[in-house]
Short mmCIF file of N, CA and C in Angstrom, two decimals:
data_model
loop_
_atom_site.label_atom_id
_atom_site.label_comp_id
_atom_site.label_asym_id
_atom_site.label_seq_id
_atom_site.Cartn_x
_atom_site.Cartn_y
_atom_site.Cartn_z
N MET O 1 101.75 -0.81 4.64
CA MET O 1 101.98 -2.19 4.97
C MET O 1 102.85 -2.78 3.86
N PHE O 2 103.75 -3.68 4.25
CA PHE O 2 104.66 -4.33 3.31
C PHE O 2 104.54 -5.84 3.42
N CYS O 3 104.74 -6.53 2.30
CA CYS O 3 104.72 -7.99 2.28
C CYS O 3 105.94 -8.51 3.02
N SER O 4 105.73 -9.47 3.94
CA SER O 4 106.84 -10.04 4.70
C SER O 4 107.68 -11.00 3.85
N ASN O 5 107.16 -11.41 2.71
CA ASN O 5 107.86 -12.35 1.84
C ASN O 5 108.76 -11.65 0.82
N CYS O 6 108.23 -10.63 0.11
CA CYS O 6 109.00 -9.99 -0.97
C CYS O 6 109.24 -8.50 -0.75
N GLY O 7 108.63 -7.91 0.27
CA GLY O 7 108.87 -6.51 0.58
C GLY O 7 108.06 -5.50 -0.21
N THR O 8 107.13 -5.96 -1.05
CA THR O 8 106.31 -5.06 -1.85
C THR O 8 105.37 -4.26 -0.95
N GLN O 9 105.27 -2.93 -1.22
CA GLN O 9 104.34 -2.09 -0.47
C GLN O 9 102.92 -2.43 -0.92
N LEU O 10 102.02 -2.59 0.04
CA LEU O 10 100.65 -3.01 -0.22
C LEU O 10 99.64 -2.06 0.41
N PRO O 11 98.42 -2.03 -0.13
CA PRO O 11 97.37 -1.26 0.54
C PRO O 11 97.10 -1.84 1.93
N ASP O 12 96.68 -1.00 2.85
CA ASP O 12 96.45 -1.45 4.23
C ASP O 12 95.37 -2.52 4.34
N ASN O 13 94.44 -2.57 3.38
CA ASN O 13 93.36 -3.55 3.48
C ASN O 13 93.59 -4.79 2.61
N ALA O 14 94.85 -5.04 2.18
CA ALA O 14 95.17 -6.19 1.31
C ALA O 14 95.08 -7.49 2.10
N TYR O 15 94.60 -8.53 1.45
CA TYR O 15 94.51 -9.87 2.04
C TYR O 15 95.67 -10.76 1.58
N PHE O 16 96.30 -10.36 0.45
CA PHE O 16 97.43 -11.11 -0.08
C PHE O 16 98.33 -10.14 -0.83
N CYS O 17 99.57 -10.55 -1.06
CA CYS O 17 100.53 -9.72 -1.77
C CYS O 17 100.17 -9.69 -3.25
N LEU O 18 100.16 -8.50 -3.82
CA LEU O 18 99.80 -8.33 -5.22
C LEU O 18 100.93 -8.79 -6.14
N LYS O 19 102.16 -8.93 -5.59
CA LYS O 19 103.30 -9.35 -6.41
C LYS O 19 103.56 -10.85 -6.29
N CYS O 20 103.74 -11.35 -5.07
CA CYS O 20 104.11 -12.77 -4.91
C CYS O 20 102.93 -13.66 -4.53
N GLY O 21 101.79 -13.09 -4.13
CA GLY O 21 100.61 -13.87 -3.81
C GLY O 21 100.53 -14.40 -2.39
N LYS O 22 101.53 -14.08 -1.55
CA LYS O 22 101.53 -14.58 -0.18
C LYS O 22 100.31 -14.06 0.58
N SER O 23 99.66 -14.98 1.28
CA SER O 23 98.51 -14.63 2.09
C SER O 23 98.98 -13.82 3.29
N LEU O 24 98.24 -12.78 3.62
CA LEU O 24 98.59 -11.93 4.75
C LEU O 24 97.71 -12.29 5.93
N LYS O 25 98.28 -12.29 7.10
CA LYS O 25 97.51 -12.57 8.31
C LYS O 25 96.55 -11.42 8.56
N LEU O 26 95.34 -11.78 8.96
CA LEU O 26 94.39 -10.75 9.37
C LEU O 26 94.64 -10.42 10.83
N ASN O 27 94.80 -9.15 11.08
CA ASN O 27 94.91 -8.73 12.46
C ASN O 27 93.74 -7.80 12.75
N PRO O 28 93.46 -7.51 14.00
CA PRO O 28 92.29 -6.68 14.32
C PRO O 28 92.27 -5.34 13.60
N SER O 29 93.43 -4.74 13.32
CA SER O 29 93.41 -3.45 12.62
C SER O 29 92.97 -3.62 11.17
N ASN O 30 93.27 -4.75 10.53
CA ASN O 30 92.80 -5.00 9.16
C ASN O 30 91.30 -5.24 9.13
N LEU O 31 90.73 -5.83 10.17
CA LEU O 31 89.31 -6.14 10.19
C LEU O 31 88.46 -4.88 10.17
N LYS O 32 88.97 -3.76 10.65
CA LYS O 32 88.23 -2.51 10.63
C LYS O 32 88.00 -2.03 9.20
N ASN O 33 88.88 -2.40 8.29
CA ASN O 33 88.79 -1.94 6.91
C ASN O 33 87.91 -2.82 6.03
N ILE O 34 87.47 -3.96 6.53
CA ILE O 34 86.64 -4.85 5.74
C ILE O 34 85.22 -4.30 5.72
N GLU O 35 84.71 -4.07 4.49
CA GLU O 35 83.35 -3.57 4.36
C GLU O 35 82.40 -4.75 4.31
N ARG O 36 81.41 -4.73 5.18
CA ARG O 36 80.41 -5.79 5.22
C ARG O 36 79.11 -5.25 4.67
N TRP O 37 78.35 -6.12 4.02
CA TRP O 37 77.12 -5.72 3.35
C TRP O 37 75.94 -6.56 3.84
N GLU O 38 74.77 -5.95 3.82
CA GLU O 38 73.54 -6.71 3.95
C GLU O 38 72.83 -6.65 2.60
N TYR O 39 72.07 -7.69 2.30
CA TYR O 39 71.45 -7.83 0.99
C TYR O 39 69.94 -7.91 1.10
N HIS O 40 69.28 -7.47 0.03
CA HIS O 40 67.82 -7.45 0.00
C HIS O 40 67.36 -7.66 -1.45
N THR O 41 66.33 -8.45 -1.64
CA THR O 41 65.71 -8.58 -2.95
C THR O 41 64.38 -7.85 -2.90
N GLU O 42 64.24 -6.84 -3.74
CA GLU O 42 63.01 -6.05 -3.82
C GLU O 42 62.13 -6.64 -4.91
N VAL O 43 60.87 -6.90 -4.58
CA VAL O 43 59.91 -7.44 -5.54
C VAL O 43 58.83 -6.39 -5.77
N ILE O 44 58.62 -6.04 -7.04
CA ILE O 44 57.59 -5.06 -7.40
C ILE O 44 56.46 -5.82 -8.09
N PRO O 45 55.26 -5.83 -7.51
CA PRO O 45 54.13 -6.48 -8.18
C PRO O 45 53.74 -5.67 -9.42
N LEU O 46 53.45 -6.35 -10.52
CA LEU O 46 53.10 -5.66 -11.76
C LEU O 46 51.65 -5.92 -12.16
N ASN O 47 51.29 -7.20 -12.32
CA ASN O 47 49.96 -7.58 -12.80
C ASN O 47 49.57 -6.80 -14.06
N ILE O 48 50.46 -6.84 -15.06
CA ILE O 48 50.24 -6.17 -16.33
C ILE O 48 50.05 -7.22 -17.42
N LYS O 49 48.94 -7.14 -18.13
CA LYS O 49 48.69 -8.05 -19.24
C LYS O 49 49.32 -7.45 -20.49
N VAL O 50 50.15 -8.23 -21.16
CA VAL O 50 50.75 -7.78 -22.40
C VAL O 50 50.37 -8.76 -23.51
N ILE O 51 50.05 -8.20 -24.66
CA ILE O 51 49.55 -9.00 -25.78
C ILE O 51 50.57 -8.97 -26.91
N GLY O 52 50.77 -10.11 -27.52
CA GLY O 52 51.67 -10.19 -28.67
C GLY O 52 53.12 -10.01 -28.30
N VAL O 53 53.52 -10.61 -27.19
CA VAL O 53 54.89 -10.47 -26.70
C VAL O 53 55.83 -11.31 -27.54
N GLY O 54 57.02 -10.78 -27.78
CA GLY O 54 58.07 -11.53 -28.44
C GLY O 54 59.26 -11.65 -27.51
N TRP O 55 60.28 -12.32 -27.98
CA TRP O 55 61.48 -12.46 -27.18
C TRP O 55 62.63 -11.81 -27.92
N ALA O 56 63.40 -10.98 -27.21
CA ALA O 56 64.54 -10.29 -27.80
C ALA O 56 65.66 -11.30 -28.07
N ILE O 57 66.54 -10.94 -28.98
CA ILE O 57 67.65 -11.82 -29.35
C ILE O 57 68.50 -12.17 -28.13
N GLN O 58 68.69 -11.23 -27.21
CA GLN O 58 69.53 -11.46 -26.03
C GLN O 58 68.83 -12.32 -24.99
N GLY O 59 67.59 -12.72 -25.23
CA GLY O 59 66.91 -13.60 -24.30
C GLY O 59 65.91 -12.91 -23.40
N GLY O 60 65.79 -11.61 -23.47
CA GLY O 60 64.83 -10.90 -22.63
C GLY O 60 63.48 -10.80 -23.31
N MET O 61 62.47 -10.41 -22.55
CA MET O 61 61.13 -10.25 -23.09
C MET O 61 61.05 -8.92 -23.83
N SER O 62 60.42 -8.93 -24.98
CA SER O 62 60.24 -7.73 -25.78
C SER O 62 58.78 -7.30 -25.69
N ILE O 63 58.52 -6.15 -25.04
CA ILE O 63 57.15 -5.66 -24.88
C ILE O 63 57.07 -4.27 -25.50
N ASN O 64 55.87 -3.71 -25.58
CA ASN O 64 55.76 -2.39 -26.19
C ASN O 64 56.43 -1.34 -25.31
N GLN O 65 56.83 -0.24 -25.93
CA GLN O 65 57.61 0.78 -25.23
C GLN O 65 56.84 1.44 -24.09
N SER O 66 55.54 1.56 -24.24
CA SER O 66 54.74 2.18 -23.19
C SER O 66 54.77 1.35 -21.90
N ASP O 67 54.57 0.03 -22.04
CA ASP O 67 54.64 -0.85 -20.86
C ASP O 67 56.04 -0.86 -20.27
N GLU O 68 57.03 -0.93 -21.15
CA GLU O 68 58.42 -0.95 -20.67
C GLU O 68 58.75 0.34 -19.91
N HIS O 69 58.32 1.48 -20.44
CA HIS O 69 58.56 2.76 -19.79
C HIS O 69 57.88 2.81 -18.42
N HIS O 70 56.64 2.32 -18.36
CA HIS O 70 55.89 2.30 -17.10
C HIS O 70 56.61 1.44 -16.05
N ILE O 71 57.08 0.27 -16.45
CA ILE O 71 57.78 -0.63 -15.53
C ILE O 71 59.10 0.00 -15.07
N ASN O 72 59.82 0.62 -16.00
CA ASN O 72 61.09 1.28 -15.61
C ASN O 72 60.85 2.42 -14.63
N LYS O 73 59.74 3.15 -14.79
CA LYS O 73 59.43 4.21 -13.83
C LYS O 73 59.12 3.64 -12.45
N LEU O 74 58.41 2.50 -12.40
CA LEU O 74 58.13 1.84 -11.12
C LEU O 74 59.44 1.43 -10.44
N ILE O 75 60.33 0.84 -11.23
CA ILE O 75 61.62 0.39 -10.69
C ILE O 75 62.43 1.60 -10.20
N ASP O 76 62.53 2.64 -11.02
CA ASP O 76 63.30 3.83 -10.65
C ASP O 76 62.79 4.46 -9.36
N SER O 77 61.46 4.52 -9.21
CA SER O 77 60.91 5.13 -7.99
C SER O 77 61.25 4.30 -6.75
N ARG O 78 61.23 2.96 -6.88
CA ARG O 78 61.61 2.11 -5.74
C ARG O 78 63.10 2.26 -5.41
N VAL O 79 63.94 2.32 -6.44
CA VAL O 79 65.37 2.49 -6.22
C VAL O 79 65.64 3.83 -5.53
N GLU O 80 64.91 4.86 -5.92
CA GLU O 80 65.08 6.18 -5.30
C GLU O 80 64.70 6.14 -3.82
N VAL O 81 63.56 5.54 -3.51
CA VAL O 81 63.11 5.44 -2.11
C VAL O 81 64.10 4.62 -1.28
N LEU O 82 64.49 3.46 -1.79
CA LEU O 82 65.41 2.59 -1.07
C LEU O 82 66.81 3.21 -0.98
N GLY O 83 67.18 3.99 -1.98
CA GLY O 83 68.48 4.67 -1.96
C GLY O 83 68.59 5.64 -0.78
N LYS O 84 67.48 6.23 -0.37
CA LYS O 84 67.49 7.13 0.79
C LYS O 84 67.77 6.39 2.08
N GLU O 85 67.57 5.06 2.04
CA GLU O 85 67.87 4.21 3.20
C GLU O 85 69.25 3.55 3.07
N GLY O 86 70.01 3.95 2.03
CA GLY O 86 71.36 3.43 1.85
C GLY O 86 71.48 2.23 0.94
N TRP O 87 70.37 1.76 0.36
CA TRP O 87 70.42 0.59 -0.51
C TRP O 87 70.91 0.97 -1.89
N LEU O 88 71.78 0.12 -2.46
CA LEU O 88 72.34 0.33 -3.80
C LEU O 88 72.03 -0.89 -4.66
N PRO O 89 71.60 -0.69 -5.92
CA PRO O 89 71.36 -1.84 -6.79
C PRO O 89 72.66 -2.60 -7.04
N GLU O 90 72.57 -3.91 -7.09
CA GLU O 90 73.75 -4.74 -7.35
C GLU O 90 74.04 -4.90 -8.82
N GLU O 91 73.07 -4.72 -9.67
CA GLU O 91 73.24 -4.91 -11.10
C GLU O 91 72.38 -3.90 -11.83
N PRO O 92 72.51 -3.81 -13.16
CA PRO O 92 71.60 -2.92 -13.88
C PRO O 92 70.16 -3.27 -13.55
N TYR O 93 69.33 -2.27 -13.41
CA TYR O 93 67.97 -2.53 -12.91
C TYR O 93 66.88 -2.03 -13.84
N ASN O 94 67.13 -1.99 -15.14
CA ASN O 94 66.04 -1.64 -16.06
C ASN O 94 65.33 -2.92 -16.53
N PHE O 95 64.18 -2.74 -17.14
CA PHE O 95 63.35 -3.89 -17.54
C PHE O 95 64.11 -4.88 -18.41
N ASN O 96 64.81 -4.39 -19.42
CA ASN O 96 65.51 -5.30 -20.34
C ASN O 96 66.55 -6.14 -19.61
N ALA O 97 67.38 -5.50 -18.79
CA ALA O 97 68.43 -6.23 -18.08
C ALA O 97 67.83 -7.24 -17.11
N LEU O 98 66.79 -6.85 -16.39
CA LEU O 98 66.18 -7.75 -15.40
C LEU O 98 65.45 -8.92 -16.06
N SER O 99 64.79 -8.68 -17.20
CA SER O 99 64.10 -9.79 -17.87
C SER O 99 65.13 -10.77 -18.46
N ARG O 100 66.25 -10.26 -18.99
CA ARG O 100 67.30 -11.15 -19.51
C ARG O 100 67.92 -11.97 -18.39
N ALA O 101 68.02 -11.38 -17.19
CA ALA O 101 68.65 -12.07 -16.06
C ALA O 101 67.70 -13.01 -15.33
N GLY O 102 66.45 -13.07 -15.76
CA GLY O 102 65.50 -14.00 -15.15
C GLY O 102 64.76 -13.46 -13.93
N PHE O 103 64.72 -12.13 -13.76
CA PHE O 103 64.07 -11.54 -12.59
C PHE O 103 62.63 -11.10 -12.88
N LEU O 104 62.10 -11.47 -14.03
CA LEU O 104 60.73 -11.14 -14.39
C LEU O 104 59.88 -12.39 -14.20
N LYS O 105 58.86 -12.29 -13.36
CA LYS O 105 57.95 -13.43 -13.14
C LYS O 105 56.71 -13.18 -14.00
N PHE O 106 56.39 -14.15 -14.84
CA PHE O 106 55.24 -14.01 -15.74
C PHE O 106 54.61 -15.37 -15.97
N LYS O 107 53.39 -15.34 -16.54
CA LYS O 107 52.77 -16.60 -16.93
C LYS O 107 52.06 -16.40 -18.26
N ASP O 108 52.06 -17.46 -19.03
CA ASP O 108 51.40 -17.50 -20.33
C ASP O 108 49.90 -17.56 -20.08
N ILE O 109 49.16 -16.61 -20.62
CA ILE O 109 47.71 -16.60 -20.39
C ILE O 109 46.92 -16.99 -21.63
N ARG O 110 47.63 -17.47 -22.64
CA ARG O 110 46.97 -18.00 -23.83
C ARG O 110 47.51 -19.40 -24.06
N SER O 111 46.66 -20.33 -24.32
CA SER O 111 47.07 -21.73 -24.37
C SER O 111 47.68 -22.14 -25.71
N PHE O 112 47.71 -21.25 -26.68
CA PHE O 112 48.31 -21.62 -27.95
C PHE O 112 49.16 -20.46 -28.47
N MET O 113 50.06 -20.78 -29.37
CA MET O 113 50.91 -19.75 -29.96
C MET O 113 51.24 -20.18 -31.38
N LYS O 114 50.97 -19.33 -32.33
CA LYS O 114 51.31 -19.63 -33.72
C LYS O 114 52.79 -19.35 -33.91
N TRP O 115 53.45 -20.18 -34.67
CA TRP O 115 54.88 -20.01 -34.93
C TRP O 115 55.13 -18.63 -35.54
N GLY O 116 56.11 -17.92 -34.98
CA GLY O 116 56.51 -16.62 -35.51
C GLY O 116 55.72 -15.46 -34.94
N SER O 117 54.65 -15.73 -34.21
CA SER O 117 53.90 -14.63 -33.62
C SER O 117 54.22 -14.55 -32.13
N GLY O 118 53.76 -13.49 -31.52
CA GLY O 118 53.99 -13.33 -30.10
C GLY O 118 52.98 -14.13 -29.30
N CYS O 119 52.98 -13.91 -28.01
CA CYS O 119 52.10 -14.63 -27.12
C CYS O 119 51.58 -13.65 -26.08
N ASP O 120 50.51 -13.99 -25.42
CA ASP O 120 49.95 -13.12 -24.38
C ASP O 120 50.45 -13.59 -23.02
N TYR O 121 50.89 -12.62 -22.21
CA TYR O 121 51.44 -12.93 -20.90
C TYR O 121 50.86 -11.99 -19.85
N LEU O 122 50.86 -12.48 -18.63
CA LEU O 122 50.58 -11.65 -17.47
C LEU O 122 51.92 -11.46 -16.77
N LEU O 123 52.40 -10.23 -16.74
CA LEU O 123 53.64 -9.93 -16.02
C LEU O 123 53.27 -9.78 -14.55
N GLU O 124 53.67 -10.76 -13.75
CA GLU O 124 53.25 -10.79 -12.35
C GLU O 124 54.10 -9.88 -11.47
N SER O 125 55.41 -9.97 -11.61
CA SER O 125 56.30 -9.13 -10.79
C SER O 125 57.68 -9.07 -11.42
N ILE O 126 58.44 -8.11 -10.96
CA ILE O 126 59.84 -7.99 -11.36
C ILE O 126 60.63 -7.75 -10.07
N SER O 127 61.82 -8.30 -9.99
CA SER O 127 62.60 -8.15 -8.77
C SER O 127 64.03 -7.76 -9.12
N PHE O 128 64.72 -7.20 -8.15
CA PHE O 128 66.12 -6.85 -8.32
C PHE O 128 66.80 -6.89 -6.97
N LYS O 129 68.12 -7.06 -7.00
CA LYS O 129 68.89 -7.20 -5.76
C LYS O 129 69.55 -5.89 -5.40
N LEU O 130 69.58 -5.64 -4.08
CA LEU O 130 70.21 -4.44 -3.55
C LEU O 130 71.13 -4.82 -2.40
N ARG O 131 72.03 -3.92 -2.08
CA ARG O 131 72.90 -4.13 -0.92
C ARG O 131 73.18 -2.78 -0.29
N ARG O 132 73.55 -2.82 1.00
CA ARG O 132 73.98 -1.60 1.68
C ARG O 132 75.01 -1.98 2.74
N PRO O 133 75.93 -1.05 3.00
CA PRO O 133 76.97 -1.36 4.00
C PRO O 133 76.35 -1.51 5.38
N ILE O 134 76.89 -2.44 6.15
CA ILE O 134 76.51 -2.60 7.54
C ILE O 134 77.37 -1.65 8.35
N LYS O 135 76.72 -0.86 9.16
CA LYS O 135 77.47 0.13 9.96
C LYS O 135 77.89 -0.43 11.28
#
Protein backbone atom coordinates (compact mmCIF):
# COMPACT_ATOMS: atom_id res chain seq x y z
CA MET A 1 0.00 0.00 0.00
CA PHE A 2 1.23 3.51 -0.81
CA CYS A 3 0.30 6.92 0.59
CA SER A 4 -1.88 8.85 -1.87
CA ASN A 5 -0.36 12.12 -0.66
CA CYS A 6 3.43 11.53 -0.74
CA GLY A 7 3.84 8.08 -2.31
CA THR A 8 5.59 6.46 0.67
CA GLN A 9 5.23 2.67 0.83
CA LEU A 10 3.29 1.69 3.96
CA PRO A 11 2.38 -1.49 5.82
CA ASP A 12 -0.99 -2.89 4.72
CA ASN A 13 -2.50 -2.29 8.17
CA ALA A 14 -1.41 1.40 8.47
CA TYR A 15 -4.01 3.97 9.56
CA PHE A 16 -1.89 6.98 8.57
CA CYS A 17 1.23 7.74 6.55
CA LEU A 18 4.40 7.31 8.56
CA LYS A 19 6.10 10.10 6.56
CA CYS A 20 3.52 12.87 5.99
CA GLY A 21 0.87 11.88 8.58
CA LYS A 22 -2.05 11.76 6.13
CA SER A 23 -4.95 9.73 7.46
CA LEU A 24 -5.75 6.69 5.34
CA LYS A 25 -9.29 5.64 4.57
CA LEU A 26 -10.35 2.38 6.12
CA ASN A 27 -11.66 -0.04 3.59
CA PRO A 28 -13.07 -3.50 4.27
CA SER A 29 -9.75 -5.18 3.41
CA ASN A 30 -7.95 -3.08 6.08
CA LEU A 31 -10.55 -4.03 8.69
CA LYS A 32 -9.53 -7.69 8.45
CA ASN A 33 -6.07 -6.76 9.75
CA ILE A 34 -7.30 -4.93 12.85
CA GLU A 35 -6.74 -7.07 15.93
CA ARG A 36 -9.54 -6.80 18.46
CA TRP A 37 -9.17 -7.77 22.10
CA GLU A 38 -11.39 -8.74 24.98
CA TYR A 39 -10.30 -7.82 28.50
CA HIS A 40 -10.60 -9.48 31.89
CA THR A 41 -9.53 -8.57 35.42
CA GLU A 42 -8.55 -11.64 37.44
CA VAL A 43 -8.94 -11.35 41.22
CA ILE A 44 -7.12 -13.80 43.47
CA PRO A 45 -8.40 -13.94 47.07
CA LEU A 46 -5.50 -13.98 49.54
CA ASN A 47 -6.71 -13.48 53.14
CA ILE A 48 -3.10 -13.44 54.37
CA LYS A 49 -2.23 -11.66 57.61
CA VAL A 50 1.16 -9.98 57.47
CA ILE A 51 2.84 -8.45 60.50
CA GLY A 52 5.33 -5.61 60.55
CA VAL A 53 4.75 -4.53 56.97
CA GLY A 54 6.75 -1.66 55.52
CA TRP A 55 6.49 0.27 52.31
CA ALA A 56 9.12 0.02 49.57
CA ILE A 57 10.70 3.18 48.20
CA GLN A 58 8.89 2.70 44.87
CA GLY A 59 5.54 2.78 46.67
CA GLY A 60 4.78 -0.94 46.83
CA MET A 61 4.17 -3.01 49.94
CA SER A 62 7.23 -4.69 51.41
CA ILE A 63 6.43 -8.10 52.97
CA ASN A 64 8.57 -11.06 53.96
CA GLN A 65 9.99 -13.18 51.15
CA SER A 66 8.03 -16.27 52.10
CA ASP A 67 4.66 -14.50 51.75
CA GLU A 68 5.79 -12.77 48.58
CA HIS A 69 6.94 -16.08 47.07
CA HIS A 70 3.62 -17.74 47.99
CA ILE A 71 1.61 -14.92 46.37
CA ASN A 72 3.76 -14.99 43.23
CA LYS A 73 3.18 -18.75 42.93
CA LEU A 74 -0.60 -18.19 43.20
CA ILE A 75 -0.42 -15.54 40.48
CA ASP A 76 1.81 -17.67 38.22
CA SER A 77 -0.53 -20.66 38.48
CA ARG A 78 -3.55 -18.51 37.51
CA VAL A 79 -1.66 -16.98 34.58
CA GLU A 80 -0.71 -20.48 33.42
CA VAL A 81 -4.31 -21.74 33.58
CA LEU A 82 -5.72 -18.64 31.88
CA GLY A 83 -2.91 -18.72 29.29
CA LYS A 84 -4.27 -22.08 28.07
CA GLU A 85 -7.48 -20.20 27.26
CA GLY A 86 -5.55 -17.56 25.28
CA TRP A 87 -5.37 -14.88 27.99
CA LEU A 88 -2.19 -12.77 28.17
CA PRO A 89 -1.19 -10.48 31.06
CA GLU A 90 -1.32 -6.80 30.12
CA GLU A 91 1.42 -5.72 32.50
CA PRO A 92 4.04 -7.27 34.78
CA TYR A 93 2.17 -9.53 37.15
CA ASN A 94 4.45 -10.18 40.13
CA PHE A 95 3.59 -9.05 43.66
CA ASN A 96 5.91 -6.03 43.69
CA ALA A 97 4.68 -4.63 40.36
CA LEU A 98 1.01 -5.20 41.22
CA SER A 99 1.26 -3.67 44.70
CA ARG A 100 3.03 -0.59 43.27
CA ALA A 101 0.31 -0.27 40.62
CA GLY A 102 -2.47 -0.36 43.23
CA PHE A 103 -3.83 -3.85 42.47
CA LEU A 104 -3.37 -5.14 46.03
CA LYS A 105 -6.45 -4.87 48.24
CA PHE A 106 -5.62 -4.80 51.94
CA LYS A 107 -6.79 -3.38 55.23
CA ASP A 108 -4.98 -2.19 58.33
CA ILE A 109 -5.81 -4.59 61.16
CA ARG A 110 -3.99 -2.69 63.88
CA SER A 111 -5.33 0.65 65.02
CA PHE A 112 -1.98 2.22 65.82
CA MET A 113 1.45 2.45 64.25
CA LYS A 114 4.66 3.70 65.82
CA TRP A 115 6.70 6.00 63.61
CA GLY A 116 9.38 4.08 61.72
CA SER A 117 7.92 0.65 62.39
CA GLY A 118 5.76 -1.49 60.18
CA CYS A 119 2.08 -2.18 60.53
CA ASP A 120 -0.13 -5.25 60.49
CA TYR A 121 -2.30 -5.82 57.44
CA LEU A 122 -4.72 -8.34 56.06
CA LEU A 123 -3.97 -8.85 52.37
CA GLU A 124 -7.47 -9.44 51.02
CA SER A 125 -6.84 -9.94 47.30
CA ILE A 126 -4.59 -9.12 44.40
CA SER A 127 -5.76 -8.54 40.85
CA PHE A 128 -4.25 -8.18 37.40
CA LYS A 129 -5.49 -7.42 33.91
CA LEU A 130 -5.45 -9.82 30.99
CA ARG A 131 -6.46 -9.68 27.36
CA ARG A 132 -6.94 -12.11 24.49
CA PRO A 133 -7.62 -11.68 20.80
CA ILE A 134 -11.22 -11.94 19.66
CA LYS A 135 -11.49 -14.55 16.94
